[in-house]
Coordinates of C-alpha atoms in Angstrom, one line a residue:
X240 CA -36.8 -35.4 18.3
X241 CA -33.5 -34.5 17.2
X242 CA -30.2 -32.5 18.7
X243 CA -27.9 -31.5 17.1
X244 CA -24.3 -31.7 19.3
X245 CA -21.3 -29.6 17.3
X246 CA -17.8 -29.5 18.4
X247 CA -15.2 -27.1 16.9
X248 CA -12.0 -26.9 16.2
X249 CA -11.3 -30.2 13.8
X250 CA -14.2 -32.0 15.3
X251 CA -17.5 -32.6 13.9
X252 CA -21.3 -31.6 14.4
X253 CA -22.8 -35.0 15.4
X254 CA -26.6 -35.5 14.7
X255 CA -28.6 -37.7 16.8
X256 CA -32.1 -39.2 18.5
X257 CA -32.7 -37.9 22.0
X258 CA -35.2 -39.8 24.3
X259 CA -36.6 -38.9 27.1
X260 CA -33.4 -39.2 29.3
X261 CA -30.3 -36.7 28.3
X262 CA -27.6 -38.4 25.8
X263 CA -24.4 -37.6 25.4
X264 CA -21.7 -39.3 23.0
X265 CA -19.0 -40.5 24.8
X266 CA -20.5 -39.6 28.3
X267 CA -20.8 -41.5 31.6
X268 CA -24.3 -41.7 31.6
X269 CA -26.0 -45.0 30.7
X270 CA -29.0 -45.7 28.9
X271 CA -31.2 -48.5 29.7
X272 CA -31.4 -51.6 26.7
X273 CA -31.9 -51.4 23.5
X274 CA -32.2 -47.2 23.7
X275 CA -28.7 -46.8 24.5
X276 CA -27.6 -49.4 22.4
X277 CA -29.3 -48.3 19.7
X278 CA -28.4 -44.6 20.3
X279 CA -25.0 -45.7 20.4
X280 CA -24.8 -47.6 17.5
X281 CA -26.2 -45.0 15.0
X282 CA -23.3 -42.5 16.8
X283 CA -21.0 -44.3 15.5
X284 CA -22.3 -45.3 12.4
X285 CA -22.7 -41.1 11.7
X286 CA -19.1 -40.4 13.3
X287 CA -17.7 -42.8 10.8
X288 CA -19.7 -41.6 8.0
X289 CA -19.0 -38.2 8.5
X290 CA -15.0 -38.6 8.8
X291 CA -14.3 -38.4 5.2
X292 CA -16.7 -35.8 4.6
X293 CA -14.8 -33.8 7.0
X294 CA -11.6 -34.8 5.0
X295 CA -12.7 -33.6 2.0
X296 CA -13.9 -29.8 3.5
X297 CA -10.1 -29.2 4.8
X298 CA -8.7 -31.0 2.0
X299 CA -8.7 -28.1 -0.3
X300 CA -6.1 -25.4 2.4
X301 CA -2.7 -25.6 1.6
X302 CA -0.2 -26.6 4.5
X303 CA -0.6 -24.3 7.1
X304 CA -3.8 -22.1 5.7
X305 CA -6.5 -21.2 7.7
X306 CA -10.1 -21.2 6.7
X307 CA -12.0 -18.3 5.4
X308 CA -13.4 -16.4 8.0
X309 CA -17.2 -16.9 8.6
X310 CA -17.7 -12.8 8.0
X311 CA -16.7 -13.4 4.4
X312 CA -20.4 -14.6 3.8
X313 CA -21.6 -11.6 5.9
X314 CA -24.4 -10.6 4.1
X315 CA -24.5 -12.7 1.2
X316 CA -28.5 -13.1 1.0
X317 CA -29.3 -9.3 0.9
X318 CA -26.6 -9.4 -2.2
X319 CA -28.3 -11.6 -3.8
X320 CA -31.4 -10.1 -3.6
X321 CA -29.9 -6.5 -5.0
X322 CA -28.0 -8.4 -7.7
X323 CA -31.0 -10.4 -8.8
X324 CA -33.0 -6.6 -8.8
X325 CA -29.7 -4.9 -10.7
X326 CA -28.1 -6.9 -13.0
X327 CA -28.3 -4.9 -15.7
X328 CA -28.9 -1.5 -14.1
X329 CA -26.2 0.7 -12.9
X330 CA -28.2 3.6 -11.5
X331 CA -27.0 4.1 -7.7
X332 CA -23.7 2.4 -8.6
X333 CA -20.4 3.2 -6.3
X334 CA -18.4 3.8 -10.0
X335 CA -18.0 6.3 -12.8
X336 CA -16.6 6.3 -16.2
X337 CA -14.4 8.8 -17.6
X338 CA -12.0 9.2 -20.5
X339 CA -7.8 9.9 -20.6
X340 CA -8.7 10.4 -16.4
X341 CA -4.3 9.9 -15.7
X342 CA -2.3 12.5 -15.0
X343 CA 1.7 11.9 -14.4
X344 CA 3.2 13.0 -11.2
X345 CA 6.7 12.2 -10.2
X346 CA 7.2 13.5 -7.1
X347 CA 8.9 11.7 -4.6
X348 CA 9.3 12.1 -1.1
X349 CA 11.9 9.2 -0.2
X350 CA 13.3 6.1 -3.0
X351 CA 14.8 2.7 -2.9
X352 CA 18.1 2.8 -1.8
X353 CA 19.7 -0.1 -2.8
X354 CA 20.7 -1.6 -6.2
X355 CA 20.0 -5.0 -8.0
X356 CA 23.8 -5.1 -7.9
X357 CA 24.5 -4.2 -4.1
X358 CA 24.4 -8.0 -3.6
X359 CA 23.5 -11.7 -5.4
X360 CA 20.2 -12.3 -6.2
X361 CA 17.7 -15.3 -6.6
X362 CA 14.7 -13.5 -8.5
X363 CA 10.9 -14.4 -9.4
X364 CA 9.1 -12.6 -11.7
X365 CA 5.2 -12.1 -10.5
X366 CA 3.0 -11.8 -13.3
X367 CA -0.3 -10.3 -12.1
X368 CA -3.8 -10.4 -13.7
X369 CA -2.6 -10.3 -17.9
X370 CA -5.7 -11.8 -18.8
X371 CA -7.9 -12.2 -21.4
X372 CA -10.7 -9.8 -19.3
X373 CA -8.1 -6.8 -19.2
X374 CA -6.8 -6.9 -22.9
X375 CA -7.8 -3.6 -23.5
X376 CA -6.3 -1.9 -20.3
X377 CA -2.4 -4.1 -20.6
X378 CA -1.8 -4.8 -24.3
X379 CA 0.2 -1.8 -23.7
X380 CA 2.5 -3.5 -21.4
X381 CA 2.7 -6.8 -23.3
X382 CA 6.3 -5.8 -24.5
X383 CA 8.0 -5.1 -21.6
X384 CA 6.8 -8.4 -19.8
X385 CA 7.7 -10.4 -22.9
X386 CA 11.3 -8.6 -22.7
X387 CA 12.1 -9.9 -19.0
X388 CA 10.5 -13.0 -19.8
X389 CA 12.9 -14.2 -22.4
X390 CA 15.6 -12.9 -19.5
X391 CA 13.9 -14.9 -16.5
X392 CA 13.5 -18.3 -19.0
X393 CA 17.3 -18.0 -20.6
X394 CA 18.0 -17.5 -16.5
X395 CA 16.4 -20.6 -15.6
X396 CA 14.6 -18.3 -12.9
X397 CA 10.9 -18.7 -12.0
X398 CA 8.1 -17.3 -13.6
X399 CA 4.6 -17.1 -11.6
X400 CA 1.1 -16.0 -12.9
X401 CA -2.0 -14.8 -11.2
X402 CA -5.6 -14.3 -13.2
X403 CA -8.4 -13.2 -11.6
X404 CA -11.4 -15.8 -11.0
X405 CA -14.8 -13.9 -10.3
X406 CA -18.1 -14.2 -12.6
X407 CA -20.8 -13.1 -10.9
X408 CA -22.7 -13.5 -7.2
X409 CA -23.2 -16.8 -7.2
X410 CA -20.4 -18.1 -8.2
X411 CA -19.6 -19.4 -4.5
X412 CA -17.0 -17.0 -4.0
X413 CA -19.0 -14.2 -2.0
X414 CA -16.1 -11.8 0.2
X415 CA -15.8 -8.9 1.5
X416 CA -14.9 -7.4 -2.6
X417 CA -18.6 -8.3 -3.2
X418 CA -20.2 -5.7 -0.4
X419 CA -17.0 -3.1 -1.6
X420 CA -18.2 -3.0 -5.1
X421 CA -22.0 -3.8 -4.6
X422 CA -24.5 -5.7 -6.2
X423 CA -25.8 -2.9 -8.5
X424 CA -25.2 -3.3 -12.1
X425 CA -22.7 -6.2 -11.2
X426 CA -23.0 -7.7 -14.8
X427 CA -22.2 -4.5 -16.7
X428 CA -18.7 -3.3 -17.3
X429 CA -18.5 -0.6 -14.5
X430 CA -18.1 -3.6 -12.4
X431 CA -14.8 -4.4 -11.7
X432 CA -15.0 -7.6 -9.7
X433 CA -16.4 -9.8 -12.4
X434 CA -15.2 -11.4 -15.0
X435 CA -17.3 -10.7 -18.2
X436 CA -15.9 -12.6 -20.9
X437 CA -16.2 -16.5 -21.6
X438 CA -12.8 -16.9 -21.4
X439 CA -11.4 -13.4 -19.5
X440 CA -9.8 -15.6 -16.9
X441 CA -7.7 -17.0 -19.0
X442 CA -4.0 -15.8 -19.1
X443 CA -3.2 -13.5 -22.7
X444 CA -1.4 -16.2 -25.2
X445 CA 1.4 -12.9 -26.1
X446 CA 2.7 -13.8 -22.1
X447 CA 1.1 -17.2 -21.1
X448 CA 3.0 -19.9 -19.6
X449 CA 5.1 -22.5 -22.3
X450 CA 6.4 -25.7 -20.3
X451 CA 4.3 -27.6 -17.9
X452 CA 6.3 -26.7 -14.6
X453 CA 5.2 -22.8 -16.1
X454 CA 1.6 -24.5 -15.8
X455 CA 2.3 -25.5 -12.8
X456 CA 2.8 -22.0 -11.7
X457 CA -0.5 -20.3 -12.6
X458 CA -3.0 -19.3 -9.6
X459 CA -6.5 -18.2 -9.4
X460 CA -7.4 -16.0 -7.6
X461 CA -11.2 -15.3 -5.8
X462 CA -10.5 -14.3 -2.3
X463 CA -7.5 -11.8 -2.3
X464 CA -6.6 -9.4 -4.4
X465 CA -2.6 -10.2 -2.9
X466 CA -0.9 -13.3 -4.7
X467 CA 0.7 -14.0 -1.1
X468 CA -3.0 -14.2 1.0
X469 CA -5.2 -16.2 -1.2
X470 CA -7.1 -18.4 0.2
X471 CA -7.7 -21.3 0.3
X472 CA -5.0 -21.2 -2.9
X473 CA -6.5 -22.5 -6.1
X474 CA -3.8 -23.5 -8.4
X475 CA -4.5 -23.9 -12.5
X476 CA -2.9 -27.4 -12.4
X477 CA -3.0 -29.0 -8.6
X478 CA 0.3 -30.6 -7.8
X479 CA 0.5 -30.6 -3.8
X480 CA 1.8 -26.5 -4.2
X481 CA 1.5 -24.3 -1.2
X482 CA 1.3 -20.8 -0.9
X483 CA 2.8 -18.5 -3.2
X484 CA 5.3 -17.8 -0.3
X485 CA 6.0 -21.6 0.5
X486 CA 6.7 -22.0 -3.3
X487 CA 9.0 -19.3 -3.5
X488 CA 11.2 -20.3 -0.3
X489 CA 11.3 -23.6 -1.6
X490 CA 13.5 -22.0 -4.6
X491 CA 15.3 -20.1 -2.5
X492 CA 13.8 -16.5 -3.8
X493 CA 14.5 -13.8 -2.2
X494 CA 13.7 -10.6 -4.8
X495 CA 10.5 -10.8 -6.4
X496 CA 9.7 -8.7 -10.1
X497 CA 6.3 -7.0 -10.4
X498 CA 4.3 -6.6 -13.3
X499 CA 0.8 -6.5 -14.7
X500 CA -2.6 -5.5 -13.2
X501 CA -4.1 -3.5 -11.6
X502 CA -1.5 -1.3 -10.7
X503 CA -4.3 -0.1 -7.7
X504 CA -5.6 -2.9 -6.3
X505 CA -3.4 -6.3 -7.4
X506 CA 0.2 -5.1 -8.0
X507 CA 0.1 -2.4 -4.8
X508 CA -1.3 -5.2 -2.6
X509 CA 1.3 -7.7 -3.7
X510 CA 4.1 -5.6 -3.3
X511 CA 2.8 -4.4 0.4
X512 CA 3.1 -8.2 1.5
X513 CA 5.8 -9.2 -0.5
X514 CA 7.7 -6.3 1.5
X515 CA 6.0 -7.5 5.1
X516 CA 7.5 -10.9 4.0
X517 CA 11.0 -9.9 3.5
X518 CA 11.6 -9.6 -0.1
X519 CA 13.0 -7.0 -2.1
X520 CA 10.4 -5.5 -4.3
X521 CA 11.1 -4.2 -7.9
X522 CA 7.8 -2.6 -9.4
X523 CA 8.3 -2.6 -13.6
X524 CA 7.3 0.9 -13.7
X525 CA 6.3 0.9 -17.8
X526 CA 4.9 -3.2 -17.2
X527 CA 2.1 -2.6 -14.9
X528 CA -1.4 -0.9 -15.6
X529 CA -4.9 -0.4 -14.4
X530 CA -8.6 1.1 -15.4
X531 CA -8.4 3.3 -13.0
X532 CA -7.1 7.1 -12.6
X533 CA -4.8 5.7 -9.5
X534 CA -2.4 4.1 -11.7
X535 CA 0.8 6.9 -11.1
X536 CA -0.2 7.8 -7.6
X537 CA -0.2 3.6 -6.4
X538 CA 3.0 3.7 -8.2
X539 CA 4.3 6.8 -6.0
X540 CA 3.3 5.5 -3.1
X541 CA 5.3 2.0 -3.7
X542 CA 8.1 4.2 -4.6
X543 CA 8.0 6.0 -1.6
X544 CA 7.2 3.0 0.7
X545 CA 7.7 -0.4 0.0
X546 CA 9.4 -1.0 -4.1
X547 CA 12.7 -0.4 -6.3
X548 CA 10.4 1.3 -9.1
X549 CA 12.6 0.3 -12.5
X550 CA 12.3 0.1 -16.2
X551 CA 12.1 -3.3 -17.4
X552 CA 14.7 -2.2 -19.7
X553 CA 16.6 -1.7 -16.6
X554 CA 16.3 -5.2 -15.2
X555 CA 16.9 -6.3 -18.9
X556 CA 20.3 -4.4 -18.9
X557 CA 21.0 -6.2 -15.5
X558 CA 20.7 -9.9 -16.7
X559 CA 22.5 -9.2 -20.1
X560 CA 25.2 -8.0 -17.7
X561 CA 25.4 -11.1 -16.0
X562 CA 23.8 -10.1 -12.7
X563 CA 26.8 -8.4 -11.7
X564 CA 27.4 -8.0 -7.9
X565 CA 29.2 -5.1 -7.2
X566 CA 28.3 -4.4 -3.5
X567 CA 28.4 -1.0 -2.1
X568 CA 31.8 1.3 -1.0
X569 CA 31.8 3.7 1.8
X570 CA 31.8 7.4 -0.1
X571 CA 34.9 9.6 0.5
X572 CA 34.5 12.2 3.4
X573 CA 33.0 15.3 2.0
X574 CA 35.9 18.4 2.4
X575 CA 35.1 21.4 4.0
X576 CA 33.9 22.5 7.7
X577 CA 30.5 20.1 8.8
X578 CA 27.2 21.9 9.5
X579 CA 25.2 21.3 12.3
X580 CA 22.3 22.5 13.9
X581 CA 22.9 24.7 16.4
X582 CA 20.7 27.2 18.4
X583 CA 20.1 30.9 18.4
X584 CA 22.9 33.1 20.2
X585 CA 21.3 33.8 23.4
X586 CA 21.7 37.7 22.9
X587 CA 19.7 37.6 19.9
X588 CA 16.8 35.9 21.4
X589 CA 13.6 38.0 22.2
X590 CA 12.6 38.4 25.8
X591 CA 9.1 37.8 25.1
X592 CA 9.0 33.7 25.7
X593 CA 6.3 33.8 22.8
X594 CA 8.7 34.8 20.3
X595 CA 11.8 32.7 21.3
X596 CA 12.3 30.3 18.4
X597 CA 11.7 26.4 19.3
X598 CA 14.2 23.7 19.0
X599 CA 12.8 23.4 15.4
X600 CA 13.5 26.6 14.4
X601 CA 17.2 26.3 15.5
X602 CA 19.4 28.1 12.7
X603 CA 21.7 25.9 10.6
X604 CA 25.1 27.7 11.3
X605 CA 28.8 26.6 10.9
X606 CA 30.1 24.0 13.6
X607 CA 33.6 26.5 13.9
X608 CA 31.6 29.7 16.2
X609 CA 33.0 32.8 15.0
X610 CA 35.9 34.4 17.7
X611 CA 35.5 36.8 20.3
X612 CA 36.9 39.7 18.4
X613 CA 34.6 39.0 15.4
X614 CA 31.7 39.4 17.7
X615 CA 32.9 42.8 19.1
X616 CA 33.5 44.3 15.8
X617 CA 29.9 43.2 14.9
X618 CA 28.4 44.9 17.5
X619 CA 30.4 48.1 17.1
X620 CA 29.4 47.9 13.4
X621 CA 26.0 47.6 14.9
X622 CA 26.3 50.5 17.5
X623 CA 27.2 53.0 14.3
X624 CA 23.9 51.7 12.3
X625 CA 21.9 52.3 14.9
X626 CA 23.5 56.0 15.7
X627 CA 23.2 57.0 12.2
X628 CA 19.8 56.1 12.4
X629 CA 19.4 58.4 15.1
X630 CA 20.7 61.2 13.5
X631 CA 18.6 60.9 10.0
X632 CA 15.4 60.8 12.4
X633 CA 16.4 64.1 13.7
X634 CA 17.1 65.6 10.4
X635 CA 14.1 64.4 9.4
X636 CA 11.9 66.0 12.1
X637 CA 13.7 69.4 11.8
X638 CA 13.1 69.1 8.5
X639 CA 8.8 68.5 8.9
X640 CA 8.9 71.0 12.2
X641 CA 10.3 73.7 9.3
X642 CA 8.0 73.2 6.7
X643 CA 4.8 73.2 9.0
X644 CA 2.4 76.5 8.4
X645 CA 3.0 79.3 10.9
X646 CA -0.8 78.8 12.2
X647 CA 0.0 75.0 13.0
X648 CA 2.5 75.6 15.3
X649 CA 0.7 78.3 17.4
X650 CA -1.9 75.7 17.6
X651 CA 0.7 72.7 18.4
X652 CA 2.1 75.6 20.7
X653 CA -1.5 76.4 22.6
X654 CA -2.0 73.0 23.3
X655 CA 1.6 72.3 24.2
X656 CA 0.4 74.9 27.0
X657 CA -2.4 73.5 28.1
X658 CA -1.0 69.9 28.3
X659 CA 3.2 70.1 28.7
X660 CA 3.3 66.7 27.7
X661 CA 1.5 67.0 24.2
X662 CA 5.0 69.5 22.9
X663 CA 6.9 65.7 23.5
X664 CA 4.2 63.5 22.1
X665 CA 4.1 65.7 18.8
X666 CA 8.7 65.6 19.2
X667 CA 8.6 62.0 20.0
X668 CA 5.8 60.6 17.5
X669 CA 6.4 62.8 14.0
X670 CA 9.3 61.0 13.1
X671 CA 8.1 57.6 13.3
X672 CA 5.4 59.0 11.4
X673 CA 7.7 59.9 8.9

C-alpha cells in the first residue's frame, strides 16, 4: 500500500510504503526494527532523488516570477477532444472573415499631454509580433519600423522583439487563449492563436535583430499576449534575462516605443502595462497593424487612455534633432474678464422646484455681475414688452368680436345670460386663441 504525503509551497510530494502502523517523515512516532528503518531509509533515498527534479521544474521562472496558475489547464482534456473532432472544420467557430472591414475614426475625447521634448529621455523600442506568420497583415508597416530602427541603433538605444509561439493544442502551452478562441477549426486560418506556417514564429528578416546582444533581446511568447506578463519568460537565446521589465530598468528606460502587431490584442495590452508600470508610452500610429476590424478603435482608445500616439516620422524628426529637451513654460495669462460658472439669478428661477435648473445646469455668465442700475433699466424694458403685449391682445380681440356674424353673438349673448360667467370665458379665452 502506498500514500502519497505532498507539501506545498517549495516542498515536495513524498511517496512512500505504509504498514500497518501510521508513518510520518520526520515525525515522533517510532517504528519497530527493520520497518522503520527501512521506511526511513527509502524517505530519504526519494527526498534526495527528488531535489533536483524539483530544481529543474522552477528552474525555468525568471527572478521573482510566479508559476502559472493551475486554472490555465482548466479544461484542457474536453479541448482536446473538440480539437481532435475539428481540426479542419470551422462550422460553429467564434470568428468571421470579411474583406476592407476598417473604417477610420479620429475622434478624440482627451490626448497625451506631454512631449518627447518636455524632458530627457532613455527610450526602448518594443517590437511586437513582425513575424513570419503575419507577413501579409504588417509588410505595410515594415518601413516605418525600419526608419526608427536605424535611429534607435545610431542611438545606441535598445531594441526588443516579441513573436508569437503557439502551434496547435498540444503544444504544451494550453491557457486561458485556448478556451477564448476554441478548439473548432483550430488548424485553419480563422484561428488566430496558432501559428500555421513552418517558420511563422520566426521574426521578418526586413526588421530582425543584427548583433548578438539584439539576439539576445528576442522573446517568445505563449502565455500572454503582454511583453511585460509573460510567463514563465522564454527568451530566443537564454542568458540569465529576466522580465522584460527587469531588463529594461537595468538600462535605465524609462519611455518605451510601440510598434507591430496586433494593434487589438498585443500592442493595446503592452501599452496598458507598460503605462501601470510607469513608463511613458508612444504608440507608432502608421507602424502598428492587425487582422482585425479593431485596429483604429484600439488605437483611439490608447490615445484617449494610456499612449502619446505619433508618426514614426515624428520620433524620426526627434532623434535627428538630437533629442532636444526643451521642458515646458508656464503660458501667459489670457487678457480679458475670467468666466466662471455661476448660478441662475434667483428672480429668474421658476417656483415650481421641478423646473429650477440643477447645479449642472448653472449658466456660464461673466465673473463682473452687471450693476444695480443695469438691472432696473432691464426690468423697465421688460415692463413695456409686456404692456405692449397687452394692448395688441386687445386689438386683437376687438378685432375677432367685430368680424363675428350678427347670429353668433346673440347666441354668445343667450348663453352669456344663462351662465354670467361664460360672456368672460369667451373675453378671457379668444385671444389666446388667436
Amino acid at each position: 500500500m502506498w500514500q502519497r504525503y505532498q507539501v506545498w509551497q517549495g516542498e515536495i510530494a513524498v511517496v512512500m510504503p505504509v504498514t500497518k502502523k501510521s508513518f510520518r517523515v520526520g515525525s515522533s512516532q517510532k517504528l519497530s526494527g527493520g520497518r522503520a528503518c527501512c521506511g526511513r531509509a527509502f524517505a530519504m533515498v526519494f527526498i534526495r532523488w527528488s531535489l533536483p527534479l524539483l530544481s529543474l521544474a522552477q528552474a525555468h521562472l525568471g527572478p521573482g516570477e510566479q508559476p502559472l496558475p493551475k486554472i490555465a489547464k482548466a479544461g484542457e482534456q474536453n479541448f482536446d477532444q473538440m480539437a481532435a473532432a475539428g481540426i479542419n472544420s470551422v462550422n460553429g467557430i467564434s470568428a468571421t472573415g470579411q474583406r476592407n472591414p476598417l473604417q477610420f475614426p479620429y475622434l478624440t475625447d482627451f490626448w497625451c499631454a506631454y512631449e518627447l521634448s518636455d524632458r530627457s529621455r532613455t527610450m526602448a523600442l518594443l517590437i511586437d509580433d513582425m513575424q513570419v506568420e503575419y507577413k501579409e497583415y504588417v509588410q505595410g508597416i515594415v518601413a516605418p519600423i525600419q526608419e526608427l530602427l536605424v535611429e534607435f541603433r545610431k542611438a545606441k538605444l535598445p531594441i526588443f522583439w516579441s513573436t508569437w509561439w503557439r502551434w496547435g493544442p498540444e503544444d504544451g502551452f494550453f491557457n486561458s487563449m485556448d478556451r477564448f478562441y476554441g478548439p473548432i477549426g483550430w488548424n485553419t486560418s480563422l484561428n488566430a492563436l496558432y501559428t500555421h506556417k513552418p517558420n511563422g514564429g520566426d521574426v521578418l528578416p526586413e526588421v530582425a535583430p543584427e548583433t548578438e546582444e539584439e539576439k539576445n533581446r528576442v522573446m517568445h511568447k505563449s502565455y500572454s499576449l503582454d511583453m511585460f506578463d509573460e510567463r514563465p519568460m522564454k527568451w530566443k537565446v537564454p542568458n540569465n534575462q529576466g522580465t522584460l521589465h527587469q531588463e529594461l530598468q537595468k538600462l535605465g528606460v524609462d519611455t518605451v516605443v510601440q510598434v507591430g502587431a496586433w494593434t487589438d490584442d498585443c500592442i493595446i495590452s503592452t501599452a496598458f502595462h507598460a503605462f501601470s508600470l510607469q513608463y511613458d508610452v508612444v504608440l507608432i500610429e502608421d507602424g502598428v497593424s492587425t487582422a482585425s476590424k479593431q485596429h483604429f478603435n484600439a488605437i483611439e482608445v490608447m490615445r484617449g487612455a494610456a499612449a502619446k500616439v505619433l508618426l514614426a516620422q515624428d520620433v524620426v524628426k526627434y532623434f535627428k534633432a538630437g533629442r532636444p529637451v526643451e521642458p515646458p513654460l508656464p503660458k501667459a495669462k489670457l487678457a480679458g474678464p475670467r468666466l466662471a460658472l455661476k448660478p441662475l439669478p434667483s428672480d429668474l428661477r421658476s417656483s415650481n422646484a421641478e423646473t429650477q435648473p440643477s447645479t449642472a445646469q448653472n449658466l456660464l455668465v461673466a465673473k463682473e455681475q452687471p450693476s444695480k442700475d443695469k438691472l432696473l433699466q432691464s426690468a423697465e424694458l421688460i415692463e413695456q414688452a409686456k404692456e405692449a403685449l397687452r394692448h395688441l391682445r386687445q386689438k386683437a380681440s376687438s378685432q375677432a368680436e367685430a368680424a363675428e356674424p350678427e347670429e353668433a353673438q346673440d347666441q354668445t349673448g343667450a348663453e352669456a345670460d344663462a351662465d354670467p360667467a361664460a360672456a368672460d370665458k369667451v373675453t378671457v379665452l379668444m385671444p389666446s386663441a388667436k
